[in-house]
Amino acid sequence: SAVISQKPSRDICQRGTSLTIQCQVDSQVTMMFWYRQQPGQSLTLIATANQGSEATYESGFVIDKFPISRPNLTFSTLTVSNMSPEDSSIYLCSVERGSYNEQFFGPGTRLTVL
Amino acid sequence: AQTVTQSQPEMSVQEAETVTLSCTYDTSESDYYLFWYKQPPSRQMILVIRQEAYKQQNATENRFSVNFQKAAKSFSLKISDSQLGDAAMYFCAYRNPLLSTSGTYKYIFGTGTRLKVLA
């Protein structure tokens, strides 16, 4: 398994502002992943972050809206920019571990945009 | 494109009873992985059980077992002797066997089944 922490655990933000979410892993990993879980819905992959290169974004997600940093092998940040109420979600980071490349998730950041 | 369907938005089970959560998926691949994840209320998502498609034997982890029907593309989760701590949202997930353009394995999650355990 992996020990993954996220900060903040929750936040309430005003429309038009930005929030940066931090994800810290207990040991080095090549890839880190950012997911969005909208209320009552499933997980949707936003992007994959590889240390030393630009993140790879999934269809429907763009760097200007969700800039990602990956400064080292244990840490990543996701910024939700120019927020609107539609950005209210749980944001999860995850890593792959083990011989089956299983996904292990952080506790999530619950974001509410007013 | 691969899809994962969980047709039961919500299920209830009496404590100590058995419950089965359904999951179907669609893929043209022959070798892949399937997972069940548990997300308790306001808590971290954790892996419950995994199944490798090339293995005919159903995976088992203590009180959790799966019924994997490859031809039918069905992957149900059975929880035996249900406990109050089993109350959670359960997500079925499919992992593509091929690496994506980002060099990783893409996961597709179902919409989840909320399990309530009644005392």
Short mmCIF file of C-alpha atoms in Angstrom, two decimals:
data_model
loop_
_atom_site.label_atom_id
_atom_site.label_comp_id
_atom_site.label_asym_id
_atom_site.label_seq_id
_atom_site.Cartn_x
_atom_site.Cartn_y
_atom_site.Cartn_z
CA SER A 1 0.00 0.00 0.00
CA ALA A 2 1.01 3.66 -0.01
CA VAL A 3 0.64 6.45 2.50
CA ILE A 4 -0.72 9.48 0.67
CA SER A 5 -1.69 12.77 2.25
CA GLN A 6 -3.52 15.70 0.73
CA LYS A 7 -3.87 19.30 1.83
CA PRO A 8 -6.29 20.87 2.37
CA SER A 9 -8.82 18.21 3.29
CA ARG A 10 -11.61 20.60 2.43
CA ASP A 11 -12.14 24.20 1.45
CA ILE A 12 -14.88 26.62 0.58
CA CYS A 13 -13.87 29.13 -2.06
CA GLN A 14 -15.34 32.07 -3.87
CA ARG A 15 -16.08 32.09 -7.56
CA GLY A 16 -13.17 33.36 -9.66
CA THR A 17 -10.44 32.44 -7.21
CA SER A 18 -7.90 29.60 -7.42
CA LEU A 19 -7.01 26.79 -5.04
CA THR A 20 -3.87 24.69 -4.98
CA ILE A 21 -4.13 21.16 -3.65
CA GLN A 22 -1.04 19.37 -2.43
CA CYS A 23 -0.36 15.64 -2.55
CA GLN A 24 2.48 13.99 -0.66
CA VAL A 25 3.48 10.31 -0.99
CA ASP A 26 5.53 8.37 1.53
CA SER A 27 8.01 7.09 -1.05
CA GLN A 28 9.17 7.84 -4.57
CA VAL A 29 6.80 7.10 -7.43
CA THR A 30 7.14 7.69 -11.13
CA MET A 31 3.58 8.68 -11.89
CA MET A 32 1.00 10.54 -9.85
CA PHE A 33 -2.60 10.90 -10.92
CA TRP A 34 -5.27 13.49 -10.28
CA TYR A 35 -8.96 12.55 -10.33
CA ARG A 36 -12.16 14.48 -9.92
CA GLN A 37 -15.21 12.99 -8.25
CA GLN A 38 -18.25 15.18 -8.74
CA PRO A 39 -21.12 14.82 -6.25
CA GLY A 40 -22.76 11.43 -6.58
CA GLN A 41 -20.64 10.47 -9.55
CA SER A 42 -17.70 8.30 -10.39
CA LEU A 43 -14.04 9.18 -10.65
CA THR A 44 -12.76 10.93 -13.73
CA LEU A 45 -9.06 11.17 -14.47
CA ILE A 46 -7.91 14.76 -14.92
CA ALA A 47 -4.25 14.21 -15.69
CA THR A 48 -1.15 12.12 -15.13
CA ALA A 49 1.90 13.83 -13.65
CA ASN A 50 5.36 12.52 -14.39
CA GLN A 51 8.30 14.07 -12.62
CA GLY A 52 10.38 16.28 -14.87
CA SER A 53 7.88 16.61 -17.67
CA GLU A 54 4.57 18.27 -18.38
CA ALA A 55 1.45 16.55 -17.17
CA THR A 56 -0.66 14.61 -19.65
CA TYR A 57 -4.27 15.80 -19.60
CA GLU A 58 -7.35 13.77 -20.40
CA SER A 59 -9.95 14.90 -22.87
CA GLY A 60 -12.00 17.74 -21.44
CA PHE A 61 -9.29 19.00 -19.10
CA VAL A 62 -6.77 21.72 -19.97
CA ILE A 63 -3.61 22.99 -18.38
CA ASP A 64 -4.85 26.56 -18.07
CA LYS A 65 -7.71 25.43 -15.87
CA PHE A 66 -5.89 22.67 -13.95
CA PRO A 67 -2.16 23.43 -13.87
CA ILE A 68 -0.13 20.67 -12.25
CA SER A 69 3.34 20.71 -10.80
CA ARG A 70 5.54 17.71 -10.07
CA PRO A 71 8.78 19.05 -8.60
CA ASN A 72 10.02 15.70 -7.24
CA LEU A 73 9.17 12.03 -6.98
CA THR A 74 7.06 12.31 -3.82
CA PHE A 75 5.05 15.48 -4.33
CA SER A 76 2.56 17.06 -6.72
CA THR A 77 0.13 19.95 -6.75
CA LEU A 78 -3.07 20.52 -8.67
CA THR A 79 -4.44 24.04 -9.02
CA VAL A 80 -8.08 24.64 -9.81
CA SER A 81 -8.08 28.04 -11.49
CA ASN A 82 -10.78 30.66 -11.91
CA MET A 83 -13.22 28.49 -10.05
CA SER A 84 -16.94 28.27 -10.67
CA PRO A 85 -19.61 26.32 -8.74
CA GLU A 86 -19.29 23.54 -11.33
CA ASP A 87 -15.80 22.87 -9.96
CA SER A 88 -17.28 21.78 -6.64
CA SER A 89 -16.00 18.21 -6.32
CA ILE A 90 -13.73 15.92 -4.43
CA TYR A 91 -10.24 15.96 -5.91
CA LEU A 92 -8.17 12.85 -5.38
CA CYS A 93 -4.55 12.11 -6.05
CA SER A 94 -3.35 8.59 -6.51
CA VAL A 95 -0.25 6.54 -7.29
CA GLU A 96 0.43 3.16 -8.79
CA ARG A 97 2.06 0.58 -6.60
CA GLY A 98 2.67 -3.13 -6.48
CA SER A 99 3.08 -5.86 -9.02
CA TYR A 100 -0.42 -5.23 -10.34
CA ASN A 101 0.05 -1.46 -10.74
CA GLU A 102 -2.89 -0.91 -8.47
CA GLN A 103 -4.11 2.58 -7.78
CA PHE A 104 -3.80 3.83 -4.22
CA PHE A 105 -5.69 6.98 -3.38
CA GLY A 106 -5.18 9.91 -1.09
CA PRO A 107 -7.96 10.97 1.29
CA GLY A 108 -9.24 13.59 -1.14
CA THR A 109 -9.87 17.33 -1.02
CA ARG A 110 -13.51 18.35 -0.82
CA LEU A 111 -13.92 21.64 -2.66
CA THR A 112 -17.03 23.79 -2.53
CA VAL A 113 -17.22 26.85 -4.75
CA LEU A 114 -19.79 29.50 -3.90
CA ALA B 1 -14.18 2.23 -25.80
CA GLN B 2 -14.28 0.39 -22.54
CA THR B 3 -17.15 1.03 -20.17
CA VAL B 4 -18.02 -0.08 -16.66
CA THR B 5 -21.63 -0.24 -15.49
CA GLN B 6 -22.93 -0.56 -11.96
CA SER B 7 -26.68 -0.80 -12.25
CA GLN B 8 -27.46 -0.65 -8.54
CA PRO B 9 -27.10 2.91 -7.20
CA GLU B 10 -27.94 1.75 -3.70
CA MET B 11 -28.21 -1.55 -1.81
CA SER B 12 -29.10 -2.48 1.73
CA VAL B 13 -28.14 -5.53 3.72
CA GLN B 14 -28.89 -6.71 7.22
CA GLU B 15 -25.91 -7.09 9.49
CA ALA B 16 -24.43 -10.62 9.30
CA GLU B 17 -26.19 -11.29 5.99
CA THR B 18 -24.70 -11.63 2.52
CA VAL B 19 -25.00 -9.09 -0.27
CA THR B 20 -23.89 -9.10 -3.90
CA LEU B 21 -23.01 -5.95 -5.82
CA SER B 22 -23.19 -6.11 -9.61
CA CYS B 23 -20.76 -4.83 -12.20
CA THR B 24 -20.62 -5.33 -15.94
CA TYR B 25 -18.04 -4.02 -18.33
CA ASP B 26 -17.36 -3.87 -22.00
CA THR B 27 -13.99 -4.44 -23.62
CA SER B 28 -12.50 -6.06 -26.68
CA GLU B 29 -9.33 -6.96 -24.79
CA SER B 30 -8.71 -10.49 -23.53
CA ASP B 31 -6.25 -9.77 -20.75
CA TYR B 32 -7.05 -7.07 -18.21
CA TYR B 33 -7.58 -6.44 -14.51
CA LEU B 34 -10.72 -5.74 -12.57
CA PHE B 35 -10.94 -4.17 -9.13
CA TRP B 36 -13.41 -3.32 -6.43
CA TYR B 37 -12.72 -0.22 -4.37
CA LYS B 38 -14.46 0.86 -1.17
CA GLN B 39 -14.99 4.50 -0.22
CA PRO B 40 -16.43 4.90 3.30
CA PRO B 41 -18.22 8.17 4.06
CA SER B 42 -15.68 11.00 4.24
CA ARG B 43 -12.85 8.53 4.25
CA GLN B 44 -10.14 7.29 1.97
CA MET B 45 -10.80 5.01 -0.97
CA ILE B 46 -9.22 1.62 -0.47
CA LEU B 47 -8.74 -1.44 -2.63
CA VAL B 48 -10.95 -4.37 -1.67
CA ILE B 49 -10.12 -7.05 -4.20
CA ARG B 50 -8.60 -7.58 -7.64
CA GLN B 51 -9.16 -10.13 -10.40
CA GLU B 52 -6.89 -10.95 -13.31
CA ALA B 53 -8.87 -11.77 -16.43
CA TYR B 54 -6.63 -14.65 -17.45
CA LYS B 55 -7.30 -16.43 -14.16
CA GLN B 56 -10.46 -18.51 -14.08
CA GLN B 57 -10.43 -18.82 -10.31
CA ASN B 58 -12.48 -16.20 -8.52
CA ALA B 59 -10.52 -13.95 -6.18
CA THR B 60 -11.25 -14.06 -2.46
CA GLU B 61 -10.16 -11.78 0.38
CA ASN B 62 -11.59 -12.84 3.72
CA ARG B 63 -15.32 -11.98 3.64
CA PHE B 64 -15.08 -10.51 0.14
CA SER B 65 -15.21 -12.62 -2.98
CA VAL B 66 -15.98 -12.06 -6.62
CA ASN B 67 -17.96 -13.92 -9.24
CA PHE B 68 -16.04 -13.30 -12.45
CA GLN B 69 -17.85 -14.37 -15.60
CA LYS B 70 -15.51 -13.43 -18.44
CA ALA B 71 -17.78 -14.41 -21.32
CA ALA B 72 -20.64 -12.44 -19.83
CA LYS B 73 -18.29 -9.58 -18.87
CA SER B 74 -19.63 -9.62 -15.37
CA PHE B 75 -17.71 -9.00 -12.16
CA SER B 76 -19.86 -9.04 -9.04
CA LEU B 77 -18.70 -8.58 -5.45
CA LYS B 78 -20.07 -10.74 -2.68
CA ILE B 79 -19.77 -9.57 0.91
CA SER B 80 -20.44 -12.29 3.46
CA ASP B 81 -21.30 -11.76 7.12
CA SER B 82 -21.85 -8.04 6.51
CA GLN B 83 -20.63 -5.68 9.19
CA LEU B 84 -21.53 -2.09 9.99
CA GLY B 85 -18.06 -1.07 8.82
CA ASP B 86 -18.84 -2.34 5.35
CA ALA B 87 -21.18 0.60 4.77
CA ALA B 88 -19.59 2.59 1.98
CA MET B 89 -19.67 3.46 -1.68
CA TYR B 90 -18.26 0.61 -3.75
CA PHE B 91 -16.68 1.24 -7.12
CA CYS B 92 -15.95 -1.35 -9.75
CA ALA B 93 -12.94 -0.52 -11.92
CA TYR B 94 -11.45 -1.88 -15.13
CA ARG B 95 -7.80 -1.49 -15.95
CA ASN B 96 -6.79 -1.45 -19.57
CA PRO B 97 -3.94 -3.88 -20.28
CA LEU B 98 -2.31 -1.50 -22.72
CA LEU B 99 -0.25 1.49 -21.72
CA SER B 100 -1.79 4.84 -22.59
CA THR B 101 0.05 7.67 -24.30
CA SER B 102 1.14 8.87 -20.88
CA GLY B 103 2.87 5.56 -20.25
CA THR B 104 0.42 4.36 -17.62
CA TYR B 105 -2.50 1.98 -17.35
CA LYS B 106 -5.85 3.70 -17.72
CA TYR B 107 -8.53 2.94 -15.17
CA ILE B 108 -12.24 3.21 -15.85
CA PHE B 109 -14.54 3.40 -12.87
CA GLY B 110 -18.22 2.61 -12.57
CA THR B 111 -20.66 5.06 -11.03
CA GLY B 112 -20.66 3.25 -7.71
CA THR B 113 -23.09 1.42 -5.45
CA ARG B 114 -23.87 2.83 -2.05
CA LEU B 115 -24.15 -0.01 0.45
CA LYS B 116 -26.11 0.47 3.65
CA VAL B 117 -25.75 -2.05 6.46
CA LEU B 118 -28.72 -2.29 8.79
CA ALA B 119 -28.21 -3.20 12.43
#
